[in-house]
Amino acid sequence: MFIRQDEIRPDDRYYWVTANSDGSYTATPKALEDREEVDKDGNPLYVKVLGEVDGKPAMVDSAKRLVTKGLKSNHIEQVKQAANSILTQTDWMVIRKAERNIDIPADTVAYRAAVVAKASELEAAISAVTSVEELMAVNLSFPNKEVI
């Protein structure tokens, strides 16, 4: 098999990609929405936990449905992790303010507010998309502190 030089491989983060024998690619969009899993007969699947069957340890169904996260949920989680990582750098100032009433610099307050606002904006934009192409167009970057 060869890879055609005139075709760009689709992004594996958004598509299930198969290389064809002629060097082209077949791209199937990944699911945008979360999906509750079912077995081949359509019965709901549940998260397995360690339990007991006949007095012996065994994996048993919990009460929690088995859910495969879609691209939207995964992207929203990435936004939350990124915002948390940024805010963590100045959390000590917030704690210092709460514990000892030492003021937080105004530029830090403004930056933290901008990060929280951007995270909310991104979550709303991600939630609103209806196609993989729309999701790919969402710019997941946060403001730089120097810009605020």
PDB file of C-alpha atoms in Angstrom:
ATOM      1  CA  MET A   1       0.000   0.000   0.000  1.00  0.00           C
ATOM      2  CA  PHE A   2       1.149   3.531  -0.706  1.00  0.00           C
ATOM      3  CA  ILE A   3       0.052   6.914   0.624  1.00  0.00           C
ATOM      4  CA  ARG A   4      -0.969   9.509  -1.928  1.00  0.00           C
ATOM      5  CA  GLN A   5       0.985  12.717  -1.580  1.00  0.00           C
ATOM      6  CA  ASP A   6      -1.974  14.823  -2.740  1.00  0.00           C
ATOM      7  CA  GLU A   7      -4.263  13.820   0.126  1.00  0.00           C
ATOM      8  CA  ILE A   8      -3.971  14.988   3.716  1.00  0.00           C
ATOM      9  CA  ARG A   9      -4.802  12.460   6.422  1.00  0.00           C
ATOM     10  CA  PRO A  10      -7.936  13.461   8.339  1.00  0.00           C
ATOM     11  CA  ASP A  11      -7.441  14.410  11.999  1.00  0.00           C
ATOM     12  CA  ASP A  12      -7.585  11.272  14.182  1.00  0.00           C
ATOM     13  CA  ARG A  13      -8.890  13.321  17.107  1.00  0.00           C
ATOM     14  CA  TYR A  14     -12.153  13.886  15.225  1.00  0.00           C
ATOM     15  CA  TYR A  15     -12.413  11.007  12.759  1.00  0.00           C
ATOM     16  CA  TRP A  16     -11.993   7.246  12.615  1.00  0.00           C
ATOM     17  CA  VAL A  17      -9.491   7.050   9.738  1.00  0.00           C
ATOM     18  CA  THR A  18      -8.860   4.106   7.440  1.00  0.00           C
ATOM     19  CA  ALA A  19      -6.127   4.064   4.805  1.00  0.00           C
ATOM     20  CA  ASN A  20      -7.411   2.603   1.532  1.00  0.00           C
ATOM     21  CA  SER A  21      -5.366   0.484  -0.867  1.00  0.00           C
ATOM     22  CA  ASP A  22      -5.278   3.309  -3.436  1.00  0.00           C
ATOM     23  CA  GLY A  23      -3.544   5.602  -0.927  1.00  0.00           C
ATOM     24  CA  SER A  24      -6.637   7.624  -0.094  1.00  0.00           C
ATOM     25  CA  TYR A  25      -8.341   7.801   3.294  1.00  0.00           C
ATOM     26  CA  THR A  26     -11.828   7.079   4.501  1.00  0.00           C
ATOM     27  CA  ALA A  27     -12.851   9.296   7.414  1.00  0.00           C
ATOM     28  CA  THR A  28     -15.848   8.563   9.614  1.00  0.00           C
ATOM     29  CA  PRO A  29     -16.712  11.333  12.093  1.00  0.00           C
ATOM     30  CA  LYS A  30     -16.549  10.350  15.760  1.00  0.00           C
ATOM     31  CA  ALA A  31     -19.717  10.806  17.835  1.00  0.00           C
ATOM     32  CA  LEU A  32     -20.329  14.339  19.079  1.00  0.00           C
ATOM     33  CA  GLU A  33     -22.763  13.355  21.821  1.00  0.00           C
ATOM     34  CA  ASP A  34     -22.385  10.937  24.726  1.00  0.00           C
ATOM     35  CA  ARG A  35     -23.866   7.498  24.138  1.00  0.00           C
ATOM     36  CA  GLU A  36     -25.371   5.118  26.688  1.00  0.00           C
ATOM     37  CA  GLU A  37     -24.092   1.680  25.711  1.00  0.00           C
ATOM     38  CA  VAL A  38     -26.320  -1.337  25.080  1.00  0.00           C
ATOM     39  CA  ASP A  39     -25.614  -4.992  24.336  1.00  0.00           C
ATOM     40  CA  LYS A  40     -26.415  -6.701  21.024  1.00  0.00           C
ATOM     41  CA  ASP A  41     -30.035  -7.168  22.130  1.00  0.00           C
ATOM     42  CA  GLY A  42     -30.488  -3.510  23.047  1.00  0.00           C
ATOM     43  CA  ASN A  43     -30.312  -4.055  26.819  1.00  0.00           C
ATOM     44  CA  PRO A  44     -28.591  -1.291  28.801  1.00  0.00           C
ATOM     45  CA  LEU A  45     -25.011  -1.910  29.948  1.00  0.00           C
ATOM     46  CA  TYR A  46     -23.788  -0.877  33.379  1.00  0.00           C
ATOM     47  CA  VAL A  47     -20.383  -0.076  34.848  1.00  0.00           C
ATOM     48  CA  LYS A  48     -18.871  -3.185  36.394  1.00  0.00           C
ATOM     49  CA  VAL A  49     -17.628  -3.156  39.993  1.00  0.00           C
ATOM     50  CA  LEU A  50     -16.037  -5.770  42.220  1.00  0.00           C
ATOM     51  CA  GLY A  51     -18.725  -7.550  44.168  1.00  0.00           C
ATOM     52  CA  GLU A  52     -19.634 -11.035  45.283  1.00  0.00           C
ATOM     53  CA  VAL A  53     -21.378 -13.911  43.555  1.00  0.00           C
ATOM     54  CA  ASP A  54     -22.007 -17.086  45.580  1.00  0.00           C
ATOM     55  CA  GLY A  55     -19.643 -15.808  48.265  1.00  0.00           C
ATOM     56  CA  LYS A  56     -16.765 -15.304  45.816  1.00  0.00           C
ATOM     57  CA  PRO A  57     -15.327 -12.070  44.387  1.00  0.00           C
ATOM     58  CA  ALA A  58     -16.720 -11.281  40.959  1.00  0.00           C
ATOM     59  CA  MET A  59     -17.391  -8.346  38.664  1.00  0.00           C
ATOM     60  CA  VAL A  60     -21.049  -7.296  38.902  1.00  0.00           C
ATOM     61  CA  ASP A  61     -23.168  -4.526  37.413  1.00  0.00           C
ATOM     62  CA  SER A  62     -23.384  -1.285  39.373  1.00  0.00           C
ATOM     63  CA  ALA A  63     -26.367   1.066  39.204  1.00  0.00           C
ATOM     64  CA  LYS A  64     -24.381   3.433  36.946  1.00  0.00           C
ATOM     65  CA  ARG A  65     -25.035   3.242  33.182  1.00  0.00           C
ATOM     66  CA  LEU A  66     -22.029   2.642  30.927  1.00  0.00           C
ATOM     67  CA  VAL A  67     -21.573   5.811  28.849  1.00  0.00           C
ATOM     68  CA  THR A  68     -19.091   6.445  26.053  1.00  0.00           C
ATOM     69  CA  LYS A  69     -18.183  10.119  26.070  1.00  0.00           C
ATOM     70  CA  GLY A  70     -18.594  12.006  22.808  1.00  0.00           C
ATOM     71  CA  LEU A  71     -16.298  14.644  21.342  1.00  0.00           C
ATOM     72  CA  LYS A  72     -18.271  17.487  22.936  1.00  0.00           C
ATOM     73  CA  SER A  73     -17.880  16.068  26.455  1.00  0.00           C
ATOM     74  CA  ASN A  74     -14.184  15.375  25.855  1.00  0.00           C
ATOM     75  CA  HIS A  75     -13.577  18.920  24.596  1.00  0.00           C
ATOM     76  CA  ILE A  76     -15.468  20.479  27.501  1.00  0.00           C
ATOM     77  CA  GLU A  77     -13.324  18.400  29.881  1.00  0.00           C
ATOM     78  CA  GLN A  78     -10.182  19.682  28.117  1.00  0.00           C
ATOM     79  CA  VAL A  79     -11.393  23.268  28.569  1.00  0.00           C
ATOM     80  CA  LYS A  80     -12.046  22.690  32.277  1.00  0.00           C
ATOM     81  CA  GLN A  81      -8.619  21.098  32.749  1.00  0.00           C
ATOM     82  CA  ALA A  82      -6.894  23.952  30.916  1.00  0.00           C
ATOM     83  CA  ALA A  83      -8.738  26.608  32.941  1.00  0.00           C
ATOM     84  CA  ASN A  84      -7.952  24.741  36.161  1.00  0.00           C
ATOM     85  CA  SER A  85      -4.280  24.531  35.231  1.00  0.00           C
ATOM     86  CA  ILE A  86      -4.145  28.269  34.562  1.00  0.00           C
ATOM     87  CA  LEU A  87      -6.072  29.239  37.701  1.00  0.00           C
ATOM     88  CA  THR A  88      -4.045  26.898  39.908  1.00  0.00           C
ATOM     89  CA  GLN A  89      -1.008  29.138  39.375  1.00  0.00           C
ATOM     90  CA  THR A  90      -2.676  31.973  41.316  1.00  0.00           C
ATOM     91  CA  ASP A  91      -4.899  30.007  43.712  1.00  0.00           C
ATOM     92  CA  TRP A  92      -2.414  30.701  46.490  1.00  0.00           C
ATOM     93  CA  MET A  93      -3.286  34.392  46.224  1.00  0.00           C
ATOM     94  CA  VAL A  94      -6.980  33.636  46.651  1.00  0.00           C
ATOM     95  CA  ILE A  95      -6.234  31.471  49.695  1.00  0.00           C
ATOM     96  CA  ARG A  96      -3.958  34.183  51.118  1.00  0.00           C
ATOM     97  CA  LYS A  97      -6.786  36.708  50.677  1.00  0.00           C
ATOM     98  CA  ALA A  98      -9.293  34.397  52.393  1.00  0.00           C
ATOM     99  CA  GLU A  99      -6.994  33.448  55.272  1.00  0.00           C
ATOM    100  CA  ARG A 100      -5.066  36.676  55.918  1.00  0.00           C
ATOM    101  CA  ASN A 101      -7.003  39.360  54.044  1.00  0.00           C
ATOM    102  CA  ILE A 102      -4.013  40.235  51.844  1.00  0.00           C
ATOM    103  CA  ASP A 103      -5.215  41.827  48.607  1.00  0.00           C
ATOM    104  CA  ILE A 104      -4.900  40.060  45.281  1.00  0.00           C
ATOM    105  CA  PRO A 105      -3.229  42.274  42.632  1.00  0.00           C
ATOM    106  CA  ALA A 106      -5.813  43.828  40.308  1.00  0.00           C
ATOM    107  CA  ASP A 107      -4.159  42.390  37.185  1.00  0.00           C
ATOM    108  CA  THR A 108      -4.404  38.883  38.673  1.00  0.00           C
ATOM    109  CA  VAL A 109      -8.073  39.380  39.523  1.00  0.00           C
ATOM    110  CA  ALA A 110      -8.724  40.578  35.957  1.00  0.00           C
ATOM    111  CA  TYR A 111      -6.795  37.678  34.449  1.00  0.00           C
ATOM    112  CA  ARG A 112      -8.600  35.073  36.560  1.00  0.00           C
ATOM    113  CA  ALA A 113     -11.942  36.618  35.563  1.00  0.00           C
ATOM    114  CA  ALA A 114     -10.906  36.515  31.879  1.00  0.00           C
ATOM    115  CA  VAL A 115      -9.943  32.837  32.149  1.00  0.00           C
ATOM    116  CA  VAL A 116     -13.250  31.931  33.814  1.00  0.00           C
ATOM    117  CA  ALA A 117     -15.186  33.936  31.201  1.00  0.00           C
ATOM    118  CA  LYS A 118     -13.265  32.316  28.338  1.00  0.00           C
ATOM    119  CA  ALA A 119     -13.892  28.833  29.768  1.00  0.00           C
ATOM    120  CA  SER A 120     -17.631  29.563  29.968  1.00  0.00           C
ATOM    121  CA  GLU A 121     -17.600  30.953  26.413  1.00  0.00           C
ATOM    122  CA  LEU A 122     -15.791  27.868  25.100  1.00  0.00           C
ATOM    123  CA  GLU A 123     -18.119  25.461  26.898  1.00  0.00           C
ATOM    124  CA  ALA A 124     -21.142  27.237  25.382  1.00  0.00           C
ATOM    125  CA  ALA A 125     -19.560  27.198  21.902  1.00  0.00           C
ATOM    126  CA  ILE A 126     -18.729  23.496  22.168  1.00  0.00           C
ATOM    127  CA  SER A 127     -22.213  22.643  23.430  1.00  0.00           C
ATOM    128  CA  ALA A 128     -23.770  24.486  20.487  1.00  0.00           C
ATOM    129  CA  VAL A 129     -21.920  22.684  17.678  1.00  0.00           C
ATOM    130  CA  THR A 130     -23.852  20.285  15.473  1.00  0.00           C
ATOM    131  CA  SER A 131     -21.024  18.837  13.369  1.00  0.00           C
ATOM    132  CA  VAL A 132     -17.432  17.705  13.720  1.00  0.00           C
ATOM    133  CA  GLU A 133     -16.387  20.485  11.334  1.00  0.00           C
ATOM    134  CA  GLU A 134     -17.989  23.104  13.607  1.00  0.00           C
ATOM    135  CA  LEU A 135     -16.233  21.591  16.625  1.00  0.00           C
ATOM    136  CA  MET A 136     -12.876  21.666  14.830  1.00  0.00           C
ATOM    137  CA  ALA A 137     -13.385  25.388  14.201  1.00  0.00           C
ATOM    138  CA  VAL A 138     -13.736  26.228  17.918  1.00  0.00           C
ATOM    139  CA  ASN A 139     -10.503  27.931  19.033  1.00  0.00           C
ATOM    140  CA  LEU A 140      -9.614  26.356  22.386  1.00  0.00           C
ATOM    141  CA  SER A 141      -6.979  28.925  23.361  1.00  0.00           C
ATOM    142  CA  PHE A 142      -7.049  31.010  26.532  1.00  0.00           C
ATOM    143  CA  PRO A 143      -5.916  34.622  26.970  1.00  0.00           C
ATOM    144  CA  ASN A 144      -2.303  35.335  27.929  1.00  0.00           C
ATOM    145  CA  LYS A 145      -1.794  37.209  31.184  1.00  0.00           C
ATOM    146  CA  GLU A 146       0.307  39.799  29.383  1.00  0.00           C
ATOM    147  CA  VAL A 147      -2.651  40.652  27.111  1.00  0.00           C
ATOM    148  CA  ILE A 148      -5.050  41.420  29.962  1.00  0.00           C
TER     149      ILE A 148
END
